Tab-separated table of C-alpha atoms in Angstrom:
chain	number	residue	atom	x	y	z
A	1	UNK	CA	104.915	141.173	32.846
A	2	UNK	CA	101.986	143.197	31.605
A	3	UNK	CA	101.121	142.464	27.992
A	4	UNK	CA	101.846	146.091	27.055
A	5	UNK	CA	105.600	145.509	27.410
A	6	UNK	CA	106.076	148.417	29.811
A	7	UNK	CA	107.718	146.234	32.451
A	8	UNK	CA	110.152	144.733	29.958
A	9	UNK	CA	111.056	148.186	28.652
A	10	UNK	CA	111.669	149.419	32.191
A	11	UNK	CA	113.825	146.373	32.873
A	12	UNK	CA	115.936	147.035	29.779
A	13	UNK	CA	116.261	150.693	30.829
A	14	UNK	CA	117.327	149.569	34.324
A	15	UNK	CA	114.436	151.535	35.820
A	16	UNK	CA	114.294	149.250	38.836
A	17	UNK	CA	111.568	151.133	40.693
A	18	UNK	CA	109.517	151.131	37.506
A	19	UNK	CA	110.004	147.359	37.262
A	20	UNK	CA	108.810	146.950	40.852
A	21	UNK	CA	105.750	149.101	40.105
A	22	UNK	CA	104.852	147.237	36.905
A	23	UNK	CA	105.357	143.818	38.476
A	24	UNK	CA	103.231	144.823	41.452
A	25	UNK	CA	100.502	145.929	39.035
A	26	UNK	CA	100.723	142.581	37.240
A	27	UNK	CA	100.628	140.664	40.519
A	28	UNK	CA	97.470	142.462	41.623
A	29	UNK	CA	95.724	141.018	38.574
A	30	UNK	CA	97.562	137.672	38.513
A	31	UNK	CA	99.054	136.779	41.933
A	32	UNK	CA	100.441	133.517	40.528
A	33	UNK	CA	102.529	135.247	37.823
A	34	UNK	CA	105.952	133.707	38.562
A	35	UNK	CA	107.830	135.853	36.019
A	36	UNK	CA	106.491	139.021	37.656
A	37	UNK	CA	107.564	137.717	41.071
A	38	UNK	CA	111.078	136.844	39.941
A	39	UNK	CA	111.483	140.074	37.980
A	40	UNK	CA	110.303	142.096	40.964
A	41	UNK	CA	112.660	140.131	43.211
A	42	UNK	CA	115.572	140.998	40.937
A	43	UNK	CA	114.606	144.680	40.816
A	44	UNK	CA	114.123	144.825	44.586
A	45	UNK	CA	117.553	143.266	45.083
A	46	UNK	CA	119.087	145.873	42.785
A	47	UNK	CA	117.357	148.599	44.815
A	48	UNK	CA	118.804	147.175	48.037
A	49	UNK	CA	115.498	145.736	49.301
A	50	UNK	CA	116.878	142.332	50.229
A	51	UNK	CA	113.915	141.395	52.442
A	52	UNK	CA	111.400	142.238	49.708
A	53	UNK	CA	113.465	140.345	47.146
A	54	UNK	CA	113.623	137.276	49.365
A	55	UNK	CA	109.871	137.389	49.974
A	56	UNK	CA	109.261	137.410	46.211
A	57	UNK	CA	111.704	134.550	45.637
A	58	UNK	CA	110.026	132.476	48.343
A	59	UNK	CA	106.586	133.202	46.858
A	60	UNK	CA	107.800	132.176	43.396
A	61	UNK	CA	109.326	128.984	44.762
A	62	UNK	CA	106.114	128.074	46.561
A	63	UNK	CA	104.104	128.601	43.358
A	64	UNK	CA	106.403	126.389	41.319
A	65	UNK	CA	106.660	123.673	43.951
A	66	UNK	CA	110.415	124.098	44.129
A	67	UNK	CA	110.294	125.353	47.705
A	68	UNK	CA	109.955	121.802	49.036
A	69	UNK	CA	112.889	120.646	46.906
A	70	UNK	CA	115.044	123.519	48.212
A	71	UNK	CA	114.354	122.474	51.808
A	72	UNK	CA	115.599	118.974	51.045
A	73	UNK	CA	119.095	120.368	50.569
C-alpha cells in the first residue's frame, strides 16, 4: 500500500474501512497497484461489499493477465 505503512497498520488492526480508504488513495496515484486492489477487495468483502470486492478482484486479474487463464476453466 502507501509507503508510509498506514494501510498495513490498518489491515493488522482490522480497520477494514481504513484499509479501503488507504487502498483507494494508493490506487488514485498508481491504478496498476495489484496489492492495493487485492487488499481493498479483501477489506470490501469483510465489510459485506461483495460487488466492490469482485470488481477489485477482476481488475487485479486483468492487470496480471490471469483473467484470461481463469476464463479457460
